[in-house]
Coordinates of C-alpha atoms in Angstrom, one line a residue:
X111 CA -3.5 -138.1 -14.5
X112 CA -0.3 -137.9 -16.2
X113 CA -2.5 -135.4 -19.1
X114 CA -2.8 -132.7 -16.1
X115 CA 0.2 -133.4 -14.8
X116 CA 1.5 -132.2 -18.4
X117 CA -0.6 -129.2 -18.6
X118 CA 0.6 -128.2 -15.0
X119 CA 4.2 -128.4 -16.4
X120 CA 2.9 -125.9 -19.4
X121 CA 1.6 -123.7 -17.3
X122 CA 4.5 -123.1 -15.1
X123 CA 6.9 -122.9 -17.9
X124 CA 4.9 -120.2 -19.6
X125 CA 4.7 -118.5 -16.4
X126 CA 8.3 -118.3 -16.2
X127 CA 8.7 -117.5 -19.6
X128 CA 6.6 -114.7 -19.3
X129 CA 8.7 -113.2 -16.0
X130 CA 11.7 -113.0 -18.1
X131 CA 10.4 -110.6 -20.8
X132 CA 12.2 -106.9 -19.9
X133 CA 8.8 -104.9 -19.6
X134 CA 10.9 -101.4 -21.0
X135 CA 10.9 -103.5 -24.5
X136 CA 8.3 -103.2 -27.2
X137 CA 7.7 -107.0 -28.2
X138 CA 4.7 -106.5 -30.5
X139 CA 5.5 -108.1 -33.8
X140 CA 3.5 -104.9 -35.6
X141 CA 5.5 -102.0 -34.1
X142 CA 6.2 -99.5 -37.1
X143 CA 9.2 -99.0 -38.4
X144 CA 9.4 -94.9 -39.0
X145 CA 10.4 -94.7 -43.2
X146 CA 13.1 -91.6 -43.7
X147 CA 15.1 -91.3 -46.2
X148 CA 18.7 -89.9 -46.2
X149 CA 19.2 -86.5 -46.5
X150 CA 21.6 -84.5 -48.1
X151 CA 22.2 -80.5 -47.6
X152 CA 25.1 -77.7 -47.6
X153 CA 25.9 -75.5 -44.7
X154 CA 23.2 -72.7 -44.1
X155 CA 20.7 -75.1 -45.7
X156 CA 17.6 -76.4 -44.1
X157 CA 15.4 -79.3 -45.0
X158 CA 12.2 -80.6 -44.0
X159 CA 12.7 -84.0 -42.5
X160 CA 9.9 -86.2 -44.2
X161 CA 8.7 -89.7 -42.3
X162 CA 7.1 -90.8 -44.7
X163 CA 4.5 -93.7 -42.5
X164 CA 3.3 -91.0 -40.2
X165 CA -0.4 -91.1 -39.2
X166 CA -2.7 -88.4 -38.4
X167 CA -1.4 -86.5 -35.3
X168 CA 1.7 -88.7 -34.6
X169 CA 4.6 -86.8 -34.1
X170 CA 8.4 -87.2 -34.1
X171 CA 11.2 -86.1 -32.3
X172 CA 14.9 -86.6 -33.0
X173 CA 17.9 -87.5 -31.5
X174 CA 21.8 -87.1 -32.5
X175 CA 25.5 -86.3 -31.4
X176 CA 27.0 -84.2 -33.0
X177 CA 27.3 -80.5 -34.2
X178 CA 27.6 -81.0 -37.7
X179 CA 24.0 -80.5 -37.6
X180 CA 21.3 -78.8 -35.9
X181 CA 17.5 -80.2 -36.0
X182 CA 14.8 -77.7 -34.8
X183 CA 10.5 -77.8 -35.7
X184 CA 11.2 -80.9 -38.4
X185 CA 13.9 -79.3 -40.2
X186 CA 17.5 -79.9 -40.1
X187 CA 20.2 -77.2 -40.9
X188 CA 23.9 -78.1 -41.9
X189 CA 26.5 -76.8 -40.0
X190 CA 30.1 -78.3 -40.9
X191 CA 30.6 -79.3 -44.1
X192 CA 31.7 -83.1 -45.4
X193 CA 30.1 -84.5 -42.5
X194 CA 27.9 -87.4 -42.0
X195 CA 25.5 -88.2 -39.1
X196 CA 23.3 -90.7 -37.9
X197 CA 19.9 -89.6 -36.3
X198 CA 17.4 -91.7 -34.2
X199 CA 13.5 -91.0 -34.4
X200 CA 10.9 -91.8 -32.0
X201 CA 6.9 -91.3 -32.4
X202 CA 4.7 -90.4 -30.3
X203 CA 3.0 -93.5 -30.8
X204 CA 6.0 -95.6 -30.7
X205 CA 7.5 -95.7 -33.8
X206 CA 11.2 -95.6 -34.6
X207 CA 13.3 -95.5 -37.1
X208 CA 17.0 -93.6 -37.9
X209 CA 18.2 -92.0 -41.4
X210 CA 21.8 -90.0 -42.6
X211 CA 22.4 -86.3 -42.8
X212 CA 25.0 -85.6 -45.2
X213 CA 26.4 -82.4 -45.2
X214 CA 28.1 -81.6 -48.3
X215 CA 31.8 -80.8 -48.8
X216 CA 32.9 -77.2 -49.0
X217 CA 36.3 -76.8 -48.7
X218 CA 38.1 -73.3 -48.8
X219 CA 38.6 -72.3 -52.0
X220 CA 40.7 -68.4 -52.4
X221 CA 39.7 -65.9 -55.3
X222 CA 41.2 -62.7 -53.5
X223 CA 43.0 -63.7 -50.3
X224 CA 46.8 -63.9 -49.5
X225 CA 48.8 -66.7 -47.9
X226 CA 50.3 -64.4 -45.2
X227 CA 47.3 -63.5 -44.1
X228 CA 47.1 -66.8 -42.1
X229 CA 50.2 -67.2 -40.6
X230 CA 50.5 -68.2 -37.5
X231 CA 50.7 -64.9 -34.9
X232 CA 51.4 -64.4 -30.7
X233 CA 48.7 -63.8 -28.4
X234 CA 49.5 -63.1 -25.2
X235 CA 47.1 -63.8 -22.1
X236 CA 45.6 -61.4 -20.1
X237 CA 45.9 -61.1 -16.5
X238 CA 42.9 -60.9 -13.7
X239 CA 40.2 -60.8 -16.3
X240 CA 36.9 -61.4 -15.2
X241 CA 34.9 -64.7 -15.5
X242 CA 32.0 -63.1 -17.1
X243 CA 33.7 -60.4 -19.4
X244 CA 32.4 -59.6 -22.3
X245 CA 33.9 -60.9 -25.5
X246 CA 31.8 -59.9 -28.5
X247 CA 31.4 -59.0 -32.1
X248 CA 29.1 -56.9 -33.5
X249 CA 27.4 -58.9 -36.2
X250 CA 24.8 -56.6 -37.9
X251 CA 25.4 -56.9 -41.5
X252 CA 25.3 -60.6 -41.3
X253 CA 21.9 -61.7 -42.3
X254 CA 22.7 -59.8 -45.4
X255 CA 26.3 -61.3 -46.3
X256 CA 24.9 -64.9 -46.1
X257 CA 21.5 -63.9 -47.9
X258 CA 23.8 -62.4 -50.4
X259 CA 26.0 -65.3 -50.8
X260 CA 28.5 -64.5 -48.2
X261 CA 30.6 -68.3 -46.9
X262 CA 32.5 -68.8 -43.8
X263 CA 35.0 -71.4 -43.2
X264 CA 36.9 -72.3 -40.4
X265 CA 40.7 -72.2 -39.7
X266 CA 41.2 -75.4 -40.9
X267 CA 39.6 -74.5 -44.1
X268 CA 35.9 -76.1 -43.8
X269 CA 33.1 -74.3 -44.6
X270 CA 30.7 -74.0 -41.1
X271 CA 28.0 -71.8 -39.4
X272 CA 29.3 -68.9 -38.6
X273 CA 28.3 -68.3 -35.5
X274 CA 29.6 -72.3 -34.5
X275 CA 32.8 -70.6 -36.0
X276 CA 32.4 -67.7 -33.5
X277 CA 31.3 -69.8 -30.4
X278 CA 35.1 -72.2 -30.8
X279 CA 37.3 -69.0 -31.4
X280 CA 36.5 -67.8 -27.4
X281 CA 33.4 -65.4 -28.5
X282 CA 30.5 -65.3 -25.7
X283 CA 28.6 -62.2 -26.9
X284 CA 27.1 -60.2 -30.2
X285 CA 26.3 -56.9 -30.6
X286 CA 23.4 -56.2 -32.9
X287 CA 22.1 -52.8 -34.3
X288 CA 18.5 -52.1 -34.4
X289 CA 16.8 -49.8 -37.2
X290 CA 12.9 -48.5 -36.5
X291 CA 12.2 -48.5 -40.5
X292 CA 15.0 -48.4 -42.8
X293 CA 13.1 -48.4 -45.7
X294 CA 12.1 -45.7 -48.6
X295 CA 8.5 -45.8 -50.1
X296 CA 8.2 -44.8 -53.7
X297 CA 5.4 -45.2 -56.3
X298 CA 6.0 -47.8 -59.1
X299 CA 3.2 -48.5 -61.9
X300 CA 0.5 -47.4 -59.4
X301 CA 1.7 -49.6 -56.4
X302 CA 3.9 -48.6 -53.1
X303 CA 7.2 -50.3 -53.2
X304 CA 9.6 -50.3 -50.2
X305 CA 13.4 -50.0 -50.9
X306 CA 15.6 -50.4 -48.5
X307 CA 18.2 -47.9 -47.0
X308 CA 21.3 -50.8 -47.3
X309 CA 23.9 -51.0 -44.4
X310 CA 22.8 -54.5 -43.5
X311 CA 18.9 -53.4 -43.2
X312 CA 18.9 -53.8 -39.8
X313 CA 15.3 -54.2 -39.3
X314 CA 13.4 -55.9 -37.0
X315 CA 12.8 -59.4 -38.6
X316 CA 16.3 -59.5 -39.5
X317 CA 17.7 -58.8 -35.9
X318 CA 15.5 -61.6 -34.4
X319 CA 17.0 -64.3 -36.7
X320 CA 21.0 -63.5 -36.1
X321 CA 19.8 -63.0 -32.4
X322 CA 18.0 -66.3 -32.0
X323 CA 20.9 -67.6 -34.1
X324 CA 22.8 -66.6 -31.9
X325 CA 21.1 -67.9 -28.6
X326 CA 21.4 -71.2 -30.4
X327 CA 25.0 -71.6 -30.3
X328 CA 25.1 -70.3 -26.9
X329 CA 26.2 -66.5 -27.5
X330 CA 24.6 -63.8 -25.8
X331 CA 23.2 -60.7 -27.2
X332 CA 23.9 -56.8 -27.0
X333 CA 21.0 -54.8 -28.6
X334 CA 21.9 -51.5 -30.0
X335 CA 18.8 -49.8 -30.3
X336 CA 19.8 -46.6 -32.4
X337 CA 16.1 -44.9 -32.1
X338 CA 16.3 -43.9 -35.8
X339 CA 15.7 -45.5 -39.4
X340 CA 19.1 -45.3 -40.5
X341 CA 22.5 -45.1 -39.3
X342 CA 22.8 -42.7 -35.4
X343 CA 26.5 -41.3 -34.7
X344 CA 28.4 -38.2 -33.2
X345 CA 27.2 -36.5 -37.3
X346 CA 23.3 -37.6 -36.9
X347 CA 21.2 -38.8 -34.7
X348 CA 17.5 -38.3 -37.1
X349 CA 14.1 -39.2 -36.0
X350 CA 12.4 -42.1 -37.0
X351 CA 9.4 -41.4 -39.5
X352 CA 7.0 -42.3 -38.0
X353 CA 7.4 -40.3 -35.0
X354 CA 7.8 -37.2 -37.1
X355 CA 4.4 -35.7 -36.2
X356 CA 5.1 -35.7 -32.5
X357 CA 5.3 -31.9 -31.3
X358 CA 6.0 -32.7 -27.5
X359 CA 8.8 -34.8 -26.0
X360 CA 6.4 -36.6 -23.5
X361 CA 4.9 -38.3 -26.9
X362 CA 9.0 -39.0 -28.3
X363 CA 9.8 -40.1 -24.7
X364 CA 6.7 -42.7 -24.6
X365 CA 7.3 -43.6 -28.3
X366 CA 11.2 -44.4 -27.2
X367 CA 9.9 -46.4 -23.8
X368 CA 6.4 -48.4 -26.4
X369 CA 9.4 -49.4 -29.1
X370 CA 11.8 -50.0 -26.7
X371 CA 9.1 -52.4 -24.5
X372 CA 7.5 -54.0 -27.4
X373 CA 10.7 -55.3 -29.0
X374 CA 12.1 -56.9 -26.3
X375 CA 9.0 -59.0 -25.8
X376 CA 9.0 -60.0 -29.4
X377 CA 12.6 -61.1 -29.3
X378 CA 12.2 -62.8 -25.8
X379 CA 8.9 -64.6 -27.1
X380 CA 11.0 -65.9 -30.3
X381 CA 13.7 -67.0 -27.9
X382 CA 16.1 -64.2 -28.2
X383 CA 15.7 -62.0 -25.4
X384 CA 18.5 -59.7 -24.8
X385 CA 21.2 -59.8 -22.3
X386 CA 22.4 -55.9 -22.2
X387 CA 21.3 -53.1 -24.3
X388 CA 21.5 -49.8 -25.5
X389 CA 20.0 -47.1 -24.9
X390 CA 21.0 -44.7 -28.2
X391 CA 24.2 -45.3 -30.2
X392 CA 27.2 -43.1 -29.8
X393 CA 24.6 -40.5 -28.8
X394 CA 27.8 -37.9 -27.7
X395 CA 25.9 -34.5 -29.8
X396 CA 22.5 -36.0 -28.0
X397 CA 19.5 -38.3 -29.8
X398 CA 16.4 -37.5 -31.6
X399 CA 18.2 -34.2 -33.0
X400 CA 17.8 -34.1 -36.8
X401 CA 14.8 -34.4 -39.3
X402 CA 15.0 -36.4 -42.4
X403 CA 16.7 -34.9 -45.6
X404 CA 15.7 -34.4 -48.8
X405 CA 17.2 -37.9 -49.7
X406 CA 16.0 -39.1 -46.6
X407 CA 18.0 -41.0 -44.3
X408 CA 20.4 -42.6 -47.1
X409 CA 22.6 -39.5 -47.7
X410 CA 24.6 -38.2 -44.4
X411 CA 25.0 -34.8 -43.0
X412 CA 22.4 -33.4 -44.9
X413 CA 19.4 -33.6 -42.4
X414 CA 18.0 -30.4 -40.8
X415 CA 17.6 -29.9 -37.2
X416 CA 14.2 -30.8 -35.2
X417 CA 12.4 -28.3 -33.2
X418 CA 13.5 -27.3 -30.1
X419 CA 10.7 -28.8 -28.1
X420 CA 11.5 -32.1 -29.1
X421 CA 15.2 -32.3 -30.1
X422 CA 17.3 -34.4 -27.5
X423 CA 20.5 -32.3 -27.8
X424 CA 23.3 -33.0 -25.6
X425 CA 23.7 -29.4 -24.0
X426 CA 23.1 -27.3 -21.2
X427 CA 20.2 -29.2 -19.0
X428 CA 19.9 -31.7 -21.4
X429 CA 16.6 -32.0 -20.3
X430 CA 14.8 -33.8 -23.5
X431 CA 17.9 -36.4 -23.5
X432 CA 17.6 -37.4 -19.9
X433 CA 14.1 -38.5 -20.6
X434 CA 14.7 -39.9 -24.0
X435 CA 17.6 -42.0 -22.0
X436 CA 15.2 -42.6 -19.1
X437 CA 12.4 -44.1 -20.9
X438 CA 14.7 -46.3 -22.7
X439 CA 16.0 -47.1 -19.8
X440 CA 12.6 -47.8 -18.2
X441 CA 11.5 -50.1 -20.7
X442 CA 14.1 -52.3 -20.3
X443 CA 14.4 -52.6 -16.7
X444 CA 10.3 -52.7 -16.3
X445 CA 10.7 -55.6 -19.2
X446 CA 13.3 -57.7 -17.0
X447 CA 16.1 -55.5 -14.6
X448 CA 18.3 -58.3 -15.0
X449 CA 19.2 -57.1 -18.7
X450 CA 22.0 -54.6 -18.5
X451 CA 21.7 -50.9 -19.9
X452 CA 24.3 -49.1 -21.8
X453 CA 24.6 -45.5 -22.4
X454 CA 27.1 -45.2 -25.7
X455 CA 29.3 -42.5 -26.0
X456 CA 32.3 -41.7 -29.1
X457 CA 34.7 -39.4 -27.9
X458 CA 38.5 -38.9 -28.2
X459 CA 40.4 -40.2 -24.6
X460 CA 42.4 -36.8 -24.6
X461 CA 38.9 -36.0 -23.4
X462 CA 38.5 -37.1 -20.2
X463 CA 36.7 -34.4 -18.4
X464 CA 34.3 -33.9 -20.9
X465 CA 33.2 -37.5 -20.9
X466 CA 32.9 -37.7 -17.4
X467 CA 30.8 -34.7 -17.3
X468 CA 28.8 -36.3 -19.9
X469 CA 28.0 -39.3 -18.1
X470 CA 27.3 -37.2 -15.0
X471 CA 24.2 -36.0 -16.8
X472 CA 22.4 -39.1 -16.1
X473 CA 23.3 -39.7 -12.6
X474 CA 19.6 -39.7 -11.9
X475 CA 18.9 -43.1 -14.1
X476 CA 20.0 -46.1 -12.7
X477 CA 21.6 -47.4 -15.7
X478 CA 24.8 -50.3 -15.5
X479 CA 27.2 -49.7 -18.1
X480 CA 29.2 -46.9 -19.5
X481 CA 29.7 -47.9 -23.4
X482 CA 32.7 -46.3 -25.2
X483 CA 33.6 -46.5 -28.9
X484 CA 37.7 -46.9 -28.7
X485 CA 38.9 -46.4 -32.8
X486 CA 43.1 -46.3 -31.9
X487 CA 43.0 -44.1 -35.2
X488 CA 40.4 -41.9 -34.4
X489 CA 40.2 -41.6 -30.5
X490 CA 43.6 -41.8 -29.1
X491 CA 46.6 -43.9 -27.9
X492 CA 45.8 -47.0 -25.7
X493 CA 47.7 -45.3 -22.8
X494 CA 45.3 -42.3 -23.5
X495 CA 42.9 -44.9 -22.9
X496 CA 44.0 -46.6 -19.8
X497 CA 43.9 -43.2 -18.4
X498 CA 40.4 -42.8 -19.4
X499 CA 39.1 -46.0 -18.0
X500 CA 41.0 -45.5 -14.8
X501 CA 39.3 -42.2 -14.3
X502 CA 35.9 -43.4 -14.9
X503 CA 36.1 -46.0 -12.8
X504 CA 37.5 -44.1 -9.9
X505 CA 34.6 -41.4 -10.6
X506 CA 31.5 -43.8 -11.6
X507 CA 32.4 -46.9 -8.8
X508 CA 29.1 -48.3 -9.7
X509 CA 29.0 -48.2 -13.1
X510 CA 30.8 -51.2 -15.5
X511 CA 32.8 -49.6 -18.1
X512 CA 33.0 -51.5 -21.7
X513 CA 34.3 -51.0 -24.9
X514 CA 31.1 -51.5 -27.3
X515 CA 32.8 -50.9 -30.4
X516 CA 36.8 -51.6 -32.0
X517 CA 38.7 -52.3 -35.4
X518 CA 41.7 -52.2 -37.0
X519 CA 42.9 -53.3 -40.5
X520 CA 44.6 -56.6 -41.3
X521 CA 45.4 -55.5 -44.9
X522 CA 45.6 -52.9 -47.8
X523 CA 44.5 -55.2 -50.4
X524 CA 41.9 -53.8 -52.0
X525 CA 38.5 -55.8 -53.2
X526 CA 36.1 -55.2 -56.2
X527 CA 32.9 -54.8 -53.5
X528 CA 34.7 -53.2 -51.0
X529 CA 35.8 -49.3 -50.7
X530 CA 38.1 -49.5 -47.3
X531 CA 37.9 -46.4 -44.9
X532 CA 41.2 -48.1 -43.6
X533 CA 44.3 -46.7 -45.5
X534 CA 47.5 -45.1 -45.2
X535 CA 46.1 -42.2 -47.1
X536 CA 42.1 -43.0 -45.6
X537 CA 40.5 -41.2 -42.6
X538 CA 41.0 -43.9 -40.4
X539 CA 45.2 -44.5 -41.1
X540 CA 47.1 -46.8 -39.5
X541 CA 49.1 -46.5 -36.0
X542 CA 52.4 -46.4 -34.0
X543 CA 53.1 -49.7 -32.6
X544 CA 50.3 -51.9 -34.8
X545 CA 51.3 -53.8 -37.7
X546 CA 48.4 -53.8 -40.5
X547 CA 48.3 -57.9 -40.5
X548 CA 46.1 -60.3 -38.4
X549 CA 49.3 -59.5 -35.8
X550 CA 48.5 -56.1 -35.7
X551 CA 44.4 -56.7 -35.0
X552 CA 45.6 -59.3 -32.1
X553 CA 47.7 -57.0 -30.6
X554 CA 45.6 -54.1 -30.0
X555 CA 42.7 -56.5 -28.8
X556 CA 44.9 -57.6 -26.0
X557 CA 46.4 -54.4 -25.1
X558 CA 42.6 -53.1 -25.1
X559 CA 41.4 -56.1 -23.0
X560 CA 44.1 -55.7 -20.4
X561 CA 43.8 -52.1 -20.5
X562 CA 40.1 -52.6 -19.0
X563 CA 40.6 -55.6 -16.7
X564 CA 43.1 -53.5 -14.9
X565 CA 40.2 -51.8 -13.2
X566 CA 37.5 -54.2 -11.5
X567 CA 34.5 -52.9 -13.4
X568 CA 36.4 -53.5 -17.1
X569 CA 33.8 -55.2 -18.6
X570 CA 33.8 -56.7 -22.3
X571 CA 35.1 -55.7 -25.7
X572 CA 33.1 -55.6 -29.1
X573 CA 34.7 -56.0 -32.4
X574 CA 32.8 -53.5 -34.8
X575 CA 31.1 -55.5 -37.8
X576 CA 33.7 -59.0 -37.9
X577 CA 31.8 -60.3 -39.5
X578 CA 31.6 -58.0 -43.0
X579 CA 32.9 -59.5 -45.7
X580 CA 32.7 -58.0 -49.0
X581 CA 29.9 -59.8 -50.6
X582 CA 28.2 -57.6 -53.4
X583 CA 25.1 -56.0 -53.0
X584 CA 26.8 -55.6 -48.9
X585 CA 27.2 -52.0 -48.9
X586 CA 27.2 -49.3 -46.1
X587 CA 24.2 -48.1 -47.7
X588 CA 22.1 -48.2 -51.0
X589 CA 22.5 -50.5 -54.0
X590 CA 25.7 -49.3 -55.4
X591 CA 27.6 -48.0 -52.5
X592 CA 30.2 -50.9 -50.9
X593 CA 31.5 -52.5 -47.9
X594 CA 34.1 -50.2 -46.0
X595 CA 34.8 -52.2 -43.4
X596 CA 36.4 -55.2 -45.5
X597 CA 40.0 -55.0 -44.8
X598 CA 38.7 -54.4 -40.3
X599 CA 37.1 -57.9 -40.3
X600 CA 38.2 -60.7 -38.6
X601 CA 37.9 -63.0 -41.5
X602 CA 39.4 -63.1 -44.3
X603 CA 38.1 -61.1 -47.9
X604 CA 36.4 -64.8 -48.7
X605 CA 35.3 -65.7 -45.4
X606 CA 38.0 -67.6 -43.7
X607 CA 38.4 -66.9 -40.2
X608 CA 41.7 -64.9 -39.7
X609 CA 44.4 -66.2 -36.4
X610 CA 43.2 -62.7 -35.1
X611 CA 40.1 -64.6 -34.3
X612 CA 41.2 -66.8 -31.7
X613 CA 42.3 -63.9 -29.6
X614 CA 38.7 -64.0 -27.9
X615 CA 39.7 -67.7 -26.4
X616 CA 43.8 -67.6 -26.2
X617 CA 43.9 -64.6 -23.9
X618 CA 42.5 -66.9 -21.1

């Protein structure tokens, strides 16, 4: 009797031991711990993460806090340097485990820069601007700096991802230029070698990864489709190659609308998509006008003019632009009409009427934003401006009206890799009422950025090429040619960002 009674007892006991177990926990004594050793990388680096135990089709996902780092498809990128972070990893089959990302030290270290350069400056805030303005850089070169060797650092001096960098200064947008082919085929020893044009090669593959990028850190993206292999302005606007055997504008027109079409989906399907873009940069003699030179596309001004039946001059009817402009247009909007167009135009402010007649000529496309270039040194006063912007938006009421491209200089220094346009004796010279110091930059951005959210369809700012530091091998074009943009950036001549920076985030 008193046997059962016992064995009663036992099996109550284990009964109750049994309720008390949390069923969330895993209390098997063979649960695997996941083997990962430490890893240790710079900024810009990624590494494959290697678990070591894994098992035929077990996979791992990761989990951490901080932005030190950034983990993506079993590799892990640094992204502030002399940090160190601890990351949890869980199987698919249970498994878990954690390991250390170092991220090496890199503090800043000066070969060319100045002391001044970083004192502190004023920013004033702007009044009544709107929630979702636009505050962007233009980034193209980029993929080439850092693939050159090209560092950022922060203001406090540590070296970090640039676009992180970008993100904390108050920047919410990039603008990003887009080359068809920008590349020269030439015979050597038998084989067909590709060499590229320079200027950042702005080629497809290259655009997706500073757009995803991008997207990662939470920016949006302008794309600045140029419609040609090489660089488009007010001097040349020259077919791409391989649309040179078109003889009617219906095939340019569908070429325009298939390129146009086909790169957004590639972008969107790597994660990128777009959030406005252009249709043709600073297109104001036209697009699709000129026919390579005998050099190509890598020497300027030189390029003979395309026949009549094709050439998209800006003139008279304008009949081949409109539909060049449409079918741009077209693609977009059939890709996803919640991406906003731009049509670009560069023209001085003293010309107002000519720039609203220009924009009159595509009344009949529904675009949404009228892109200026605004160079202070090259296209007027900022009260030339003002008057400008106020006009348009009293003549256009439903069109937004941004600034797509800016600069001014910060310094005269010179650089061994850079050749600066910006100079007292240069074509783009320095003016009334703008200090050449990281003052001077912050000061016309504000006055520009006020300038436009005085009118209720203001709408954004883009910093031309910020990002362009003179790395060598960085040139406007060509191996040999150099950066001319050096002493416009926003950082500093070795990559640290410059107070004019945080003018994207202290105007608010």
């Amino acid at each position: 009797m008193l046997k059962r009674i016992n064995a009663l007892l036992l099996i109550l006991i284990s009964i109750f031991l049994v309720s008390c177990v949390d069923p969330t926990q895993d209390t098997s004594k063979d649960a695997k711990t996941l083997i990962i050793r430490k890893i240790t990388c710079s900024v810009g680096e990624r590494v494959q993460i290697r678990v070591l135990n894994l098992e035929e089709g077990e996979t791992v996902s990761f989990s951490y806090d901080s932005d030190a780092i950034y983990i993506e498809d079993g590799f892990v990128e640094g992204m502030l340097a002399g940090q160190t972070v601890q990351v949890s990893a869980t199987s698919s089959k249970g498994g878990r485990g954690s390991f250390t990302v170092e991220v090496e030290e890199d503090n800043y270290s000066p070969t060319f820069d100045q002391s001044s350069w970083f004192n502190e400056i004023n920013i004033d805030k702007v009044q009544n601007l709107r929630q979702d303005f636009p505050l962007g850089i233009d980034i193209s070169t980029l993929y080439e700096v850092l693939d050159k060797g090209g560092k950022f650092y922060n203001h406090e001096g540590l070296r970090q991802n640039v676009y992180q960098i970008l993100k904390n200064n108050g920047v919410n947008y990039v603008r990003l230029r887009l080359w068809n082919d920008p590349y020269k085929t030439v015979t050597q020893n038998g084989q067909e070698v590709k060499i590229p044009y320079g200027g950042g090669i702005c080629d497809l593959p290259r655009i997706l990864e500073i757009a995803r990028s991008a997207k990662k850190a939470g920016l949006k993206v302008l794309l600045d489709f140029h419609y040609s292999d090489f660089w488009a302005d007010p001097s040349k606007q020259v077919i791409p190659k391989a649309w040179l055997n078109y003889t009617t504008s219906d095939q340019i027109a569908q070429a325009i609308y298939d390129f146009t079409y086909q790169t957004i989906e590639t972008l969107d399907k790597a994660g990128a998509k777009p959030d406005m873009v252009q249709i043709g940069n600073e297109i104001t003699p036209g697009m699709i006008i000129h026919a390579p030179g005998a050099n190509e596309y890598i020497v300027e001004n030189s390029q003979p003019a395309l026949s009549s039946a094709i050439r998209g001059s800006y003139s008279g009817a304008s009949v081949n632009l409109k539909k060049y402009i449409k079918a741009g247009n077209d693609a977009v909007k059939d890709y996803d009409s919640d991406i906003l167009t731009v049509i670009h135009l560069a023209k001085g402010m003293s010309g107002t009427d000519f720039i609203k007649e220009f924009f009159h000529t595509f009344d009949s496309i529904d675009y949404d934003v009228i892109g200026l270039s605004y160079y202070p040194y090259w296209h007027g006063t900022v009260s030339q401006l003002g008057n400008t912007v106020r006009a348009l938006a009293q003549e256009f009421p439903t069109k937004l009206i941004s600034i797509v491209e800016i600069s001014y200089g910060f310094t005269y220094a010179s650089h061994p890799n850079a050749n600066n346009i910006f100079s007292p004796s240069g074509n783009a010279k320095p003016v009334s009422g703008y200090s050449v110091n990281p003052q001077g930059q912050a000061d016309l951005l504000v006055d520009v950025i006020s300038t436009l959210s005085a009118v209720s369809q203001g709408y954004g700012i883009f910093y031309w090429e910020g990002c362009w530091i003179p790395v060598s091998g960085v040139g406007w074009a060509e191996a040999g040619t150099k950066n001319s943009w050096a002493n416009q950036a926003l950082f500093s001549y070795d990559g640290k960002a410059l107070p004019s920076l945080r003018v994207f985030k202290d105007i608010k």
